[in-house]
């Protein structure tokens, strides 16, 4: 069974631009979570989706948004990029409605110049 | 508030020795704890979990201990191998506070051959 797939693997953007990251969960998994990982802040929870509904949201500004499609694939969008948005963005999936035993992808490394 | 932190940011051990990675948490309402391993260039990988009604759980070469009295969690790795070199994160879930997974800052384990 294929793991969690995130695309693209690397991305370089400039301040003020917007970006969309994609995540394909493990087949059969209906819950997708997104995390931002930086050296200074560690792994910070962004949001969680289950069956196309946002179940949880972290403490990030409204520039960060996400959605989940009927096939459980998910996207997150960051508008008006800032230098501080440079980070590894990780997607994780799980079969049920809890965040137990999340399966993570390898992430998208976003660099904002 | 809730937070999960680690006592030691780095740990260096000799191959074959046992490793102990520690984690402190602040919220006595935490229901579930997980240890993740993250290798360079990869997303976190689930190692072992423990529920708050338990104080010990064993896996293959790994043991997690939970001391609720002092809000302390530890991961013990037996006969540490070079392949165990990675960053280890503890994480917690508090179900009545949304059930999202909250990560600690991480400990880097370096195994010397």
mmCIF file of C-alpha atoms in Angstrom:
data_model
loop_
_atom_site.group_PDB
_atom_site.id
_atom_site.type_symbol
_atom_site.label_atom_id
_atom_site.label_comp_id
_atom_site.label_asym_id
_atom_site.label_seq_id
_atom_site.Cartn_x
_atom_site.Cartn_y
_atom_site.Cartn_z
ATOM 1 C CA UNK A 1 0.000 0.000 0.000
ATOM 2 C CA UNK A 2 1.427 3.385 -0.970
ATOM 3 C CA UNK A 3 2.218 5.813 1.826
ATOM 4 C CA UNK A 4 1.197 9.422 2.190
ATOM 5 C CA UNK A 5 2.290 11.349 -0.882
ATOM 6 C CA UNK A 6 3.026 15.052 -0.807
ATOM 7 C CA UNK A 7 3.731 17.232 -3.811
ATOM 8 C CA UNK A 8 5.793 19.106 -4.627
ATOM 9 C CA UNK A 9 8.789 17.978 -2.587
ATOM 10 C CA UNK A 10 10.501 21.354 -2.770
ATOM 11 C CA UNK A 11 9.141 24.793 -3.540
ATOM 12 C CA UNK A 12 10.684 28.243 -3.737
ATOM 13 C CA UNK A 13 8.457 31.306 -3.643
ATOM 14 C CA UNK A 14 8.881 35.010 -3.038
ATOM 15 C CA UNK A 15 7.197 37.180 -0.443
ATOM 16 C CA UNK A 16 3.647 38.107 -1.290
ATOM 17 C CA UNK A 17 3.004 35.110 -3.507
ATOM 18 C CA UNK A 18 0.610 32.332 -2.682
ATOM 19 C CA UNK A 19 1.226 28.605 -2.680
ATOM 20 C CA UNK A 20 -0.810 25.410 -2.782
ATOM 21 C CA UNK A 21 0.500 22.142 -1.401
ATOM 22 C CA UNK A 22 -1.036 18.775 -2.123
ATOM 23 C CA UNK A 23 -1.414 15.618 -0.074
ATOM 24 C CA UNK A 24 -2.691 12.190 -1.049
ATOM 25 C CA UNK A 25 -3.425 10.056 2.022
ATOM 26 C CA UNK A 26 -2.976 6.327 2.317
ATOM 27 C CA UNK A 27 -5.759 4.521 0.476
ATOM 28 C CA UNK A 28 -8.741 4.100 2.775
ATOM 29 C CA UNK A 29 -7.665 6.817 5.198
ATOM 30 C CA UNK A 30 -10.294 9.498 5.629
ATOM 31 C CA UNK A 31 -8.570 11.862 8.034
ATOM 32 C CA UNK A 32 -5.807 14.235 6.975
ATOM 33 C CA UNK A 33 -3.806 16.554 9.229
ATOM 34 C CA UNK A 34 -1.283 19.229 8.343
ATOM 35 C CA UNK A 35 1.711 20.338 10.388
ATOM 36 C CA UNK A 36 4.325 23.031 9.963
ATOM 37 C CA UNK A 37 7.847 22.100 11.054
ATOM 38 C CA UNK A 38 10.555 24.687 11.682
ATOM 39 C CA UNK A 39 13.822 24.421 13.645
ATOM 40 C CA UNK A 40 12.678 27.033 16.138
ATOM 41 C CA UNK A 41 9.052 26.038 16.695
ATOM 42 C CA UNK A 42 9.130 22.315 16.060
ATOM 43 C CA UNK A 43 5.976 20.646 14.778
ATOM 44 C CA UNK A 44 2.975 22.944 14.930
ATOM 45 C CA UNK A 45 -0.538 21.739 14.172
ATOM 46 C CA UNK A 46 -2.253 23.557 11.296
ATOM 47 C CA UNK A 47 -5.566 21.793 10.694
ATOM 48 C CA UNK A 48 -7.305 18.459 10.441
ATOM 49 C CA UNK A 49 -9.946 17.248 8.015
ATOM 50 C CA UNK A 50 -12.261 14.279 8.102
ATOM 51 C CA UNK A 51 -14.712 13.503 5.320
ATOM 52 C CA UNK A 52 -14.235 16.946 3.776
ATOM 53 C CA UNK A 53 -14.959 18.755 7.067
ATOM 54 C CA UNK A 54 -12.420 20.688 9.085
ATOM 55 C CA UNK A 55 -12.439 19.146 12.561
ATOM 56 C CA UNK A 56 -9.637 21.065 14.201
ATOM 57 C CA UNK A 57 -7.653 24.186 13.526
ATOM 58 C CA UNK A 58 -4.385 25.350 15.020
ATOM 59 C CA UNK A 59 -3.286 28.859 15.932
ATOM 60 C CA UNK A 60 -2.246 30.101 12.527
ATOM 61 C CA UNK A 61 -3.392 33.271 10.737
ATOM 62 C CA UNK A 62 -6.163 33.186 8.179
ATOM 63 C CA UNK A 63 -3.573 33.206 5.387
ATOM 64 C CA UNK A 64 -3.312 29.474 6.010
ATOM 65 C CA UNK A 65 -6.242 27.498 4.703
ATOM 66 C CA UNK A 66 -6.995 23.986 3.631
ATOM 67 C CA UNK A 67 -9.572 21.711 2.181
ATOM 68 C CA UNK A 68 -10.279 18.057 1.640
ATOM 69 C CA UNK A 69 -11.863 16.493 -1.392
ATOM 70 C CA UNK A 70 -14.329 13.626 -1.635
ATOM 71 C CA UNK A 71 -11.482 11.210 -2.425
ATOM 72 C CA UNK A 72 -9.790 12.285 0.849
ATOM 73 C CA UNK A 73 -6.993 14.099 -0.945
ATOM 74 C CA UNK A 74 -6.187 17.398 0.704
ATOM 75 C CA UNK A 75 -4.638 20.711 -0.206
ATOM 76 C CA UNK A 76 -3.382 23.545 1.904
ATOM 77 C CA UNK A 77 -2.946 27.087 0.707
ATOM 78 C CA UNK A 78 -0.864 29.911 2.068
ATOM 79 C CA UNK A 79 -1.594 33.366 0.704
ATOM 80 C CA UNK A 80 0.575 36.473 0.885
ATOM 81 C CA UNK A 81 3.668 34.512 1.819
ATOM 82 C CA UNK A 82 6.027 35.862 4.457
ATOM 83 C CA UNK A 83 9.651 34.955 5.086
ATOM 84 C CA UNK A 84 8.613 33.237 8.302
ATOM 85 C CA UNK A 85 6.453 30.798 6.364
ATOM 86 C CA UNK A 86 9.596 28.995 5.227
ATOM 87 C CA UNK A 87 9.219 25.541 6.700
ATOM 88 C CA UNK A 88 8.660 21.874 6.085
ATOM 89 C CA UNK A 89 4.939 21.258 5.687
ATOM 90 C CA UNK A 90 3.921 17.768 6.678
ATOM 91 C CA UNK A 91 0.724 15.968 5.890
ATOM 92 C CA UNK A 92 -0.450 12.930 7.819
ATOM 93 C CA UNK A 93 -3.365 10.554 7.436
ATOM 94 C CA UNK A 94 -5.175 8.105 9.649
ATOM 95 C CA UNK A 95 -8.067 5.736 8.977
ATOM 96 C CA UNK A 96 -10.496 6.979 11.618
ATOM 97 C CA UNK A 97 -11.555 10.179 13.247
ATOM 98 C CA UNK A 98 -8.802 10.412 15.848
ATOM 99 C CA UNK A 99 -5.221 11.600 15.503
ATOM 100 C CA UNK A 100 -3.845 8.398 16.944
ATOM 101 C CA UNK A 101 -1.071 6.754 14.929
ATOM 102 C CA UNK A 102 -0.746 9.364 12.229
ATOM 103 C CA UNK A 103 1.115 8.254 9.113
ATOM 104 C CA UNK A 104 3.230 11.099 7.778
ATOM 105 C CA UNK A 105 4.408 11.966 4.320
ATOM 106 C CA UNK A 106 7.928 13.248 3.657
ATOM 107 C CA UNK A 107 6.703 16.819 3.472
ATOM 108 C CA UNK A 108 7.012 19.796 1.188
ATOM 109 C CA UNK A 109 9.983 22.038 1.916
ATOM 110 C CA UNK A 110 8.865 25.608 1.257
ATOM 111 C CA UNK A 111 11.413 28.388 1.003
ATOM 112 C CA UNK A 112 10.174 31.973 0.876
ATOM 113 C CA UNK A 113 12.697 34.490 -0.452
ATOM 114 C CA UNK B 1 -2.139 25.602 28.767
ATOM 115 C CA UNK B 2 -0.847 22.428 27.243
ATOM 116 C CA UNK B 3 2.732 21.788 26.292
ATOM 117 C CA UNK B 4 4.986 18.872 25.788
ATOM 118 C CA UNK B 5 8.706 19.392 26.147
ATOM 119 C CA UNK B 6 11.893 17.426 26.301
ATOM 120 C CA UNK B 7 14.587 17.486 28.957
ATOM 121 C CA UNK B 8 17.552 16.941 26.628
ATOM 122 C CA UNK B 9 17.860 18.323 23.114
ATOM 123 C CA UNK B 10 20.696 15.946 22.150
ATOM 124 C CA UNK B 11 21.755 12.498 23.244
ATOM 125 C CA UNK B 12 24.861 10.636 22.146
ATOM 126 C CA UNK B 13 25.226 6.929 22.898
ATOM 127 C CA UNK B 14 27.546 4.098 21.961
ATOM 128 C CA UNK B 15 26.248 1.386 19.675
ATOM 129 C CA UNK B 16 24.900 -1.463 21.762
ATOM 130 C CA UNK B 17 24.098 0.686 24.779
ATOM 131 C CA UNK B 18 20.582 1.418 25.934
ATOM 132 C CA UNK B 19 19.133 4.884 25.242
ATOM 133 C CA UNK B 20 16.636 6.774 27.331
ATOM 134 C CA UNK B 21 14.854 9.800 25.917
ATOM 135 C CA UNK B 22 12.763 11.843 28.302
ATOM 136 C CA UNK B 23 9.728 14.038 27.878
ATOM 137 C CA UNK B 24 7.768 16.233 30.274
ATOM 138 C CA UNK B 25 4.179 17.251 29.762
ATOM 139 C CA UNK B 26 2.195 19.840 31.619
ATOM 140 C CA UNK B 27 -1.452 18.883 31.208
ATOM 141 C CA UNK B 28 -2.712 16.220 33.572
ATOM 142 C CA UNK B 29 -5.726 15.765 31.267
ATOM 143 C CA UNK B 30 -3.568 14.235 28.533
ATOM 144 C CA UNK B 31 -5.152 10.981 27.414
ATOM 145 C CA UNK B 32 -2.761 9.435 24.995
ATOM 146 C CA UNK B 33 0.951 9.663 24.274
ATOM 147 C CA UNK B 34 2.997 8.708 21.257
ATOM 148 C CA UNK B 35 6.658 8.575 20.353
ATOM 149 C CA UNK B 36 7.714 9.381 16.813
ATOM 150 C CA UNK B 37 11.074 8.976 15.094
ATOM 151 C CA UNK B 38 12.102 11.357 12.339
ATOM 152 C CA UNK B 39 15.062 10.594 10.119
ATOM 153 C CA UNK B 40 16.664 13.228 7.956
ATOM 154 C CA UNK B 41 14.553 14.057 4.919
ATOM 155 C CA UNK B 42 11.579 12.032 6.088
ATOM 156 C CA UNK B 43 8.378 12.604 7.959
ATOM 157 C CA UNK B 44 7.884 11.377 11.536
ATOM 158 C CA UNK B 45 7.367 7.652 11.892
ATOM 159 C CA UNK B 46 5.220 6.121 14.648
ATOM 160 C CA UNK B 47 7.232 4.087 17.165
ATOM 161 C CA UNK B 48 5.025 3.272 20.133
ATOM 162 C CA UNK B 49 2.063 4.658 22.024
ATOM 163 C CA UNK B 50 0.608 4.467 25.514
ATOM 164 C CA UNK B 51 -2.703 5.446 27.014
ATOM 165 C CA UNK B 52 -2.980 7.409 30.222
ATOM 166 C CA UNK B 53 -4.399 4.407 32.105
ATOM 167 C CA UNK B 54 -1.158 2.503 31.583
ATOM 168 C CA UNK B 55 2.320 3.056 32.983
ATOM 169 C CA UNK B 56 4.401 0.845 30.716
ATOM 170 C CA UNK B 57 4.235 -0.561 27.240
ATOM 171 C CA UNK B 58 6.810 -2.595 25.356
ATOM 172 C CA UNK B 59 7.500 -3.010 21.693
ATOM 173 C CA UNK B 60 10.356 -4.435 19.725
ATOM 174 C CA UNK B 61 13.505 -3.064 21.447
ATOM 175 C CA UNK B 62 11.492 -0.080 22.712
ATOM 176 C CA UNK B 63 9.679 0.560 25.968
ATOM 177 C CA UNK B 64 7.611 3.577 26.901
ATOM 178 C CA UNK B 65 7.143 4.496 30.549
ATOM 179 C CA UNK B 66 4.521 6.917 31.793
ATOM 180 C CA UNK B 67 4.673 8.520 35.227
ATOM 181 C CA UNK B 68 1.512 10.542 35.671
ATOM 182 C CA UNK B 69 2.479 11.679 39.147
ATOM 183 C CA UNK B 70 5.331 13.778 37.811
ATOM 184 C CA UNK B 71 3.932 14.127 34.273
ATOM 185 C CA UNK B 72 6.898 12.387 32.707
ATOM 186 C CA UNK B 73 7.202 10.136 29.685
ATOM 187 C CA UNK B 74 10.278 8.235 28.578
ATOM 188 C CA UNK B 75 11.334 6.124 25.635
ATOM 189 C CA UNK B 76 13.861 3.403 26.210
ATOM 190 C CA UNK B 77 15.676 1.865 23.257
ATOM 191 C CA UNK B 78 17.529 -1.360 23.965
ATOM 192 C CA UNK B 79 20.808 -2.214 22.227
ATOM 193 C CA UNK B 80 20.856 1.046 20.285
ATOM 194 C CA UNK B 81 21.929 0.703 16.663
ATOM 195 C CA UNK B 82 23.276 3.250 14.156
ATOM 196 C CA UNK B 83 19.917 3.064 12.388
ATOM 197 C CA UNK B 84 18.302 4.487 15.514
ATOM 198 C CA UNK B 85 20.037 7.819 14.918
ATOM 199 C CA UNK B 86 17.236 10.312 14.402
ATOM 200 C CA UNK B 87 15.181 12.982 16.126
ATOM 201 C CA UNK B 88 12.624 11.586 18.551
ATOM 202 C CA UNK B 89 9.426 13.433 19.383
ATOM 203 C CA UNK B 90 6.935 12.778 22.100
ATOM 204 C CA UNK B 91 3.385 13.870 21.406
ATOM 205 C CA UNK B 92 0.098 13.898 23.267
ATOM 206 C CA UNK B 93 -3.614 14.001 22.631
ATOM 207 C CA UNK B 94 -6.190 15.538 24.936
ATOM 208 C CA UNK B 95 -9.538 14.308 23.716
ATOM 209 C CA UNK B 96 -11.717 16.874 25.450
ATOM 210 C CA UNK B 97 -9.648 19.686 23.963
ATOM 211 C CA UNK B 98 -10.195 18.851 20.330
ATOM 212 C CA UNK B 99 -8.146 15.687 20.105
ATOM 213 C CA UNK B 100 -5.353 17.126 18.008
ATOM 214 C CA UNK B 101 -1.839 15.738 18.272
ATOM 215 C CA UNK B 102 0.551 18.111 20.069
ATOM 216 C CA UNK B 103 4.270 17.553 19.600
ATOM 217 C CA UNK B 104 7.199 18.252 21.865
ATOM 218 C CA UNK B 105 10.385 19.902 20.607
ATOM 219 C CA UNK B 106 12.357 16.731 19.899
ATOM 220 C CA UNK B 107 15.588 15.072 21.007
ATOM 221 C CA UNK B 108 18.329 14.217 18.566
ATOM 222 C CA UNK B 109 19.805 10.786 19.181
ATOM 223 C CA UNK B 110 23.282 10.124 17.795
ATOM 224 C CA UNK B 111 24.626 6.581 17.888
ATOM 225 C CA UNK B 112 28.388 6.185 17.735
ATOM 226 C CA UNK B 113 29.680 2.968 16.150
#
